């Protein structure tokens, strides 16, 4: 789990090496209700543009489903 400075995501994604099998790694994207939907979608778009299309979404800190 790594926090990135604003504006540094694109470079960090280009630095991600393929795994031993030659495939791009799976990414786990963690968010909670306090994060805007558009921001999550923006990150997913950056991941996709970088060729990282195996993404798991994890939610944290949510109350009962509403």
GROMACS .gro file of N, CA, C and O in nm:
model
  264
    1UNK      N    1   0.085  -0.117   0.000
    1UNK     CA    2   0.000   0.000   0.000
    1UNK      C    3   0.090   0.123   0.000
    1UNK      O    4   0.172   0.141   0.088
    2UNK      N    5   0.072   0.207  -0.101
    2UNK     CA    6   0.158   0.324  -0.115
    2UNK      C    7   0.075   0.447  -0.145
    2UNK      O    8  -0.007   0.446  -0.237
    3UNK      N    9   0.095   0.553  -0.069
    3UNK     CA   10   0.029   0.680  -0.097
    3UNK      C   11   0.118   0.759  -0.192
    3UNK      O   12   0.240   0.759  -0.179
    4UNK      N   13   0.055   0.823  -0.290
    4UNK     CA   14   0.129   0.901  -0.388
    4UNK      C   15   0.093   1.048  -0.377
    4UNK      O   16  -0.020   1.083  -0.345
    5UNK      N   17   0.189   1.132  -0.409
    5UNK     CA   18   0.164   1.276  -0.412
    5UNK      C   19   0.074   1.307  -0.532
    5UNK      O   20   0.081   1.237  -0.634
    6UNK      N   21  -0.009   1.410  -0.520
    6UNK     CA   22  -0.092   1.448  -0.634
    6UNK      C   23  -0.008   1.473  -0.759
    6UNK      O   24   0.099   1.533  -0.752
    7UNK      N   25  -0.053   1.421  -0.872
    7UNK     CA   26   0.018   1.440  -0.997
    7UNK      C   27   0.127   1.339  -1.025
    7UNK      O   28   0.189   1.342  -1.131
    8UNK      N   29   0.153   1.247  -0.933
    8UNK     CA   30   0.262   1.152  -0.953
    8UNK      C   31   0.215   1.013  -0.996
    8UNK      O   32   0.297   0.924  -1.017
    9UNK      N   33   0.084   0.994  -1.012
    9UNK     CA   34   0.032   0.862  -1.043
    9UNK      C   35   0.079   0.811  -1.179
    9UNK      O   36   0.122   0.696  -1.191
   10UNK      N   37   0.071   0.894  -1.281
   10UNK     CA   38   0.109   0.849  -1.416
   10UNK      C   39   0.252   0.796  -1.419
   10UNK      O   40   0.278   0.689  -1.475
   11UNK      N   41   0.345   0.867  -1.359
   11UNK     CA   42   0.485   0.821  -1.358
   11UNK      C   43   0.501   0.694  -1.277
   11UNK      O   44   0.571   0.601  -1.317
   12UNK      N   45   0.433   0.687  -1.163
   12UNK     CA   46   0.442   0.566  -1.080
   12UNK      C   47   0.390   0.445  -1.155
   12UNK      O   48   0.447   0.335  -1.143
   13UNK      N   49   0.285   0.463  -1.233
   13UNK     CA   50   0.229   0.350  -1.308
   13UNK      C   51   0.323   0.303  -1.418
   13UNK      O   52   0.333   0.183  -1.445
   14UNK      N   53   0.393   0.395  -1.482
   14UNK     CA   54   0.486   0.354  -1.587
   14UNK      C   55   0.607   0.280  -1.529
   14UNK      O   56   0.672   0.205  -1.600
   15UNK      N   57   0.633   0.300  -1.401
   15UNK     CA   58   0.746   0.234  -1.334
   15UNK      C   59   0.713   0.094  -1.283
   15UNK      O   60   0.801   0.023  -1.235
   16UNK      N   61   0.587   0.052  -1.292
   16UNK     CA   62   0.546  -0.080  -1.242
   16UNK      C   63   0.591  -0.187  -1.340
   16UNK      O   64   0.548  -0.188  -1.455
   17UNK      N   65   0.680  -0.276  -1.296
   17UNK     CA   66   0.728  -0.380  -1.387
   17UNK      C   67   0.629  -0.495  -1.399
   17UNK      O   68   0.545  -0.515  -1.311
   18UNK      N   69   0.636  -0.571  -1.508
   18UNK     CA   70   0.552  -0.691  -1.519
   18UNK      C   71   0.596  -0.795  -1.416
   18UNK      O   72   0.708  -0.792  -1.366
   19UNK      N   73   0.505  -0.886  -1.385
   19UNK     CA   74   0.537  -0.993  -1.292
   19UNK      C   75   0.625  -1.099  -1.357
   19UNK      O   76   0.661  -1.088  -1.475
   20UNK      N   77   0.662  -1.203  -1.282
   20UNK     CA   78   0.748  -1.310  -1.335
   20UNK      C   79   0.687  -1.381  -1.456
   20UNK      O   80   0.759  -1.434  -1.539
   21UNK      N   81   0.553  -1.378  -1.464
   21UNK     CA   82   0.486  -1.442  -1.577
   21UNK      C   83   0.476  -1.350  -1.698
   21UNK      O   84   0.418  -1.385  -1.800
   22UNK      N   85   0.531  -1.228  -1.687
   22UNK     CA   86   0.528  -1.133  -1.797
   22UNK      C   87   0.402  -1.049  -1.803
   22UNK      O   88   0.391  -0.959  -1.884
   23UNK      N   89   0.306  -1.077  -1.714
   23UNK     CA   90   0.181  -1.003  -1.713
   23UNK      C   91   0.191  -0.883  -1.619
   23UNK      O   92   0.270  -0.882  -1.525
   24UNK      N   93   0.109  -0.783  -1.647
   24UNK     CA   94   0.101  -0.668  -1.558
   24UNK      C   95   0.035  -0.715  -1.427
   24UNK      O   96  -0.050  -0.803  -1.428
   25UNK      N   97   0.074  -0.660  -1.314
   25UNK     CA   98   0.021  -0.707  -1.186
   25UNK      C   99  -0.124  -0.664  -1.164
   25UNK      O  100  -0.175  -0.572  -1.228
   26UNK      N  101  -0.188  -0.734  -1.071
   26UNK     CA  102  -0.322  -0.695  -1.029
   26UNK      C  103  -0.308  -0.578  -0.932
   26UNK      O  104  -0.217  -0.575  -0.849
   27UNK      N  105  -0.399  -0.483  -0.941
   27UNK     CA  106  -0.398  -0.365  -0.855
   27UNK      C  107  -0.520  -0.371  -0.764
   27UNK      O  108  -0.630  -0.405  -0.809
   28UNK      N  109  -0.501  -0.339  -0.637
   28UNK     CA  110  -0.612  -0.329  -0.544
   28UNK      C  111  -0.634  -0.182  -0.514
   28UNK      O  112  -0.545  -0.113  -0.464
   29UNK      N  113  -0.752  -0.133  -0.549
   29UNK     CA  114  -0.788   0.007  -0.528
   29UNK      C  115  -0.881   0.014  -0.409
   29UNK      O  116  -0.988  -0.046  -0.408
   30UNK      N  117  -0.838   0.086  -0.306
   30UNK     CA  118  -0.913   0.093  -0.182
   30UNK      C  119  -0.975   0.233  -0.168
   30UNK      O  120  -0.908   0.333  -0.188
   31UNK      N  121  -1.103   0.237  -0.134
   31UNK     CA  122  -1.172   0.365  -0.117
   31UNK      C  123  -1.285   0.350  -0.016
   31UNK      O  124  -1.327   0.240   0.013
   32UNK      N  125  -1.331   0.462   0.034
   32UNK     CA  126  -1.449   0.461   0.121
   32UNK      C  127  -1.544   0.570   0.075
   32UNK      O  128  -1.520   0.639  -0.023
   33UNK      N  129  -1.653   0.588   0.145
   33UNK     CA  130  -1.757   0.682   0.104
   33UNK      C  131  -1.709   0.827   0.101
   33UNK      O  132  -1.770   0.910   0.035
   34UNK      N  133  -1.604   0.859   0.173
   34UNK     CA  134  -1.558   0.998   0.177
   34UNK      C  135  -1.487   1.039   0.048
   34UNK      O  136  -1.467   1.157   0.024
   35UNK      N  137  -1.450   0.944  -0.035
   35UNK     CA  138  -1.380   0.974  -0.160
   35UNK      C  139  -1.481   0.991  -0.272
   35UNK      O  140  -1.570   0.908  -0.289
   36UNK      N  141  -1.466   1.098  -0.348
   36UNK     CA  142  -1.559   1.126  -0.456
   36UNK      C  143  -1.551   1.018  -0.565
   36UNK      O  144  -1.444   0.974  -0.602
   37UNK      N  145  -1.668   0.982  -0.618
   37UNK     CA  146  -1.678   0.881  -0.723
   37UNK      C  147  -1.591   0.918  -0.843
   37UNK      O  148  -1.521   0.835  -0.899
   38UNK      N  149  -1.594   1.045  -0.882
   38UNK     CA  150  -1.517   1.090  -0.998
   38UNK      C  151  -1.368   1.070  -0.979
   38UNK      O  152  -1.295   1.040  -1.073
   39UNK      N  153  -1.321   1.085  -0.857
   39UNK     CA  154  -1.178   1.065  -0.830
   39UNK      C  155  -1.140   0.918  -0.845
   39UNK      O  156  -1.036   0.884  -0.901
   40UNK      N  157  -1.227   0.830  -0.797
   40UNK     CA  158  -1.203   0.686  -0.811
   40UNK      C  159  -1.200   0.648  -0.959
   40UNK      O  160  -1.113   0.576  -1.006
   41UNK      N  161  -1.296   0.701  -1.036
   41UNK     CA  162  -1.301   0.671  -1.180
   41UNK      C  163  -1.179   0.728  -1.251
   41UNK      O  164  -1.127   0.667  -1.345
   42UNK      N  165  -1.130   0.843  -1.208
   42UNK     CA  166  -1.010   0.900  -1.266
   42UNK      C  167  -0.888   0.811  -1.245
   42UNK      O  168  -0.808   0.789  -1.337
   43UNK      N  169  -0.876   0.756  -1.126
   43UNK     CA  170  -0.765   0.664  -1.096
   43UNK      C  171  -0.779   0.537  -1.181
   43UNK      O  172  -0.681   0.489  -1.238
   44UNK      N  173  -0.901   0.487  -1.192
   44UNK     CA  174  -0.921   0.367  -1.274
   44UNK      C  175  -0.886   0.394  -1.420
   44UNK      O  176  -0.830   0.308  -1.488
   45UNK      N  177  -0.916   0.513  -1.469
   45UNK     CA  178  -0.878   0.550  -1.605
   45UNK      C  179  -0.728   0.553  -1.623
   45UNK      O  180  -0.675   0.506  -1.724
   46UNK      N  181  -0.657   0.608  -1.527
   46UNK     CA  182  -0.510   0.611  -1.531
   46UNK      C  183  -0.453   0.469  -1.532
   46UNK      O  184  -0.359   0.439  -1.605
   47UNK      N  185  -0.510   0.383  -1.449
   47UNK     CA  186  -0.466   0.243  -1.445
   47UNK      C  187  -0.485   0.178  -1.581
   47UNK      O  188  -0.396   0.110  -1.632
   48UNK      N  189  -0.600   0.199  -1.639
   48UNK     CA  190  -0.631   0.140  -1.769
   48UNK      C  191  -0.534   0.191  -1.877
   48UNK      O  192  -0.482   0.113  -1.956
   49UNK      N  193  -0.510   0.322  -1.880
   49UNK     CA  194  -0.417   0.379  -1.979
   49UNK      C  195  -0.275   0.324  -1.963
   49UNK      O  196  -0.200   0.316  -2.059
   50UNK      N  197  -0.240   0.286  -1.841
   50UNK     CA  198  -0.107   0.231  -1.816
   50UNK      C  199  -0.102   0.080  -1.843
   50UNK      O  200   0.001   0.017  -1.823
   51UNK      N  201  -0.214   0.022  -1.887
   51UNK     CA  202  -0.217  -0.121  -1.916
   51UNK      C  203  -0.243  -0.208  -1.795
   51UNK      O  204  -0.232  -0.329  -1.801
   52UNK      N  205  -0.277  -0.145  -1.684
   52UNK     CA  206  -0.308  -0.220  -1.561
   52UNK      C  207  -0.459  -0.236  -1.556
   52UNK      O  208  -0.531  -0.154  -1.500
   53UNK      N  209  -0.509  -0.343  -1.616
   53UNK     CA  210  -0.654  -0.361  -1.625
   53UNK      C  211  -0.707  -0.474  -1.538
   53UNK      O  212  -0.822  -0.511  -1.548
   54UNK      N  213  -0.624  -0.527  -1.452
   54UNK     CA  214  -0.669  -0.625  -1.353
   54UNK      C  215  -0.681  -0.551  -1.220
   54UNK      O  216  -0.584  -0.538  -1.146
   55UNK      N  217  -0.800  -0.496  -1.194
   55UNK     CA  218  -0.821  -0.409  -1.078
   55UNK      C  219  -0.927  -0.468  -0.987
   55UNK      O  220  -1.035  -0.505  -1.032
   56UNK      N  221  -0.895  -0.475  -0.859
   56UNK     CA  222  -0.991  -0.515  -0.756
   56UNK      C  223  -1.029  -0.390  -0.679
   56UNK      O  224  -0.943  -0.309  -0.645
   57UNK      N  225  -1.157  -0.375  -0.651
   57UNK     CA  226  -1.204  -0.262  -0.572
   57UNK      C  227  -1.234  -0.310  -0.432
   57UNK      O  228  -1.302  -0.410  -0.413
   58UNK      N  229  -1.184  -0.238  -0.333
   58UNK     CA  230  -1.204  -0.271  -0.193
   58UNK      C  231  -1.262  -0.148  -0.125
   58UNK      O  232  -1.207  -0.039  -0.137
   59UNK      N  233  -1.372  -0.166  -0.056
   59UNK     CA  234  -1.428  -0.055   0.020
   59UNK      C  235  -1.394  -0.072   0.167
   59UNK      O  236  -1.383  -0.185   0.216
   60UNK      N  237  -1.376   0.039   0.235
   60UNK     CA  238  -1.340   0.034   0.376
   60UNK      C  239  -1.420   0.138   0.453
   60UNK      O  240  -1.462   0.238   0.398
   61UNK      N  241  -1.438   0.113   0.578
   61UNK     CA  242  -1.497   0.211   0.668
   61UNK      C  243  -1.639   0.249   0.637
   61UNK      O  244  -1.684   0.356   0.678
   62UNK      N  245  -1.715   0.165   0.569
   62UNK     CA  246  -1.853   0.201   0.538
   62UNK      C  247  -1.945   0.156   0.650
   62UNK      O  248  -1.917   0.060   0.721
   63UNK      N  249  -2.054   0.228   0.662
   63UNK     CA  250  -2.158   0.187   0.757
   63UNK      C  251  -2.244   0.082   0.688
   63UNK      O  252  -2.215   0.038   0.579
   64UNK      N  253  -2.353   0.047   0.749
   64UNK     CA  254  -2.445  -0.050   0.688
   64UNK      C  255  -2.487   0.001   0.551
   64UNK      O  256  -2.503   0.120   0.530
   65UNK      N  257  -2.505  -0.089   0.457
   65UNK     CA  258  -2.545  -0.051   0.322
   65UNK      C  259  -2.673   0.028   0.324
   65UNK      O  260  -2.767  -0.006   0.396
   66UNK      N  261  -2.677   0.135   0.245
   66UNK     CA  262  -2.795   0.221   0.242
   66UNK      C  263  -2.854   0.221   0.105
   66UNK      O  264  -2.795   0.219   0.008
   0.00000   0.00000   0.00000
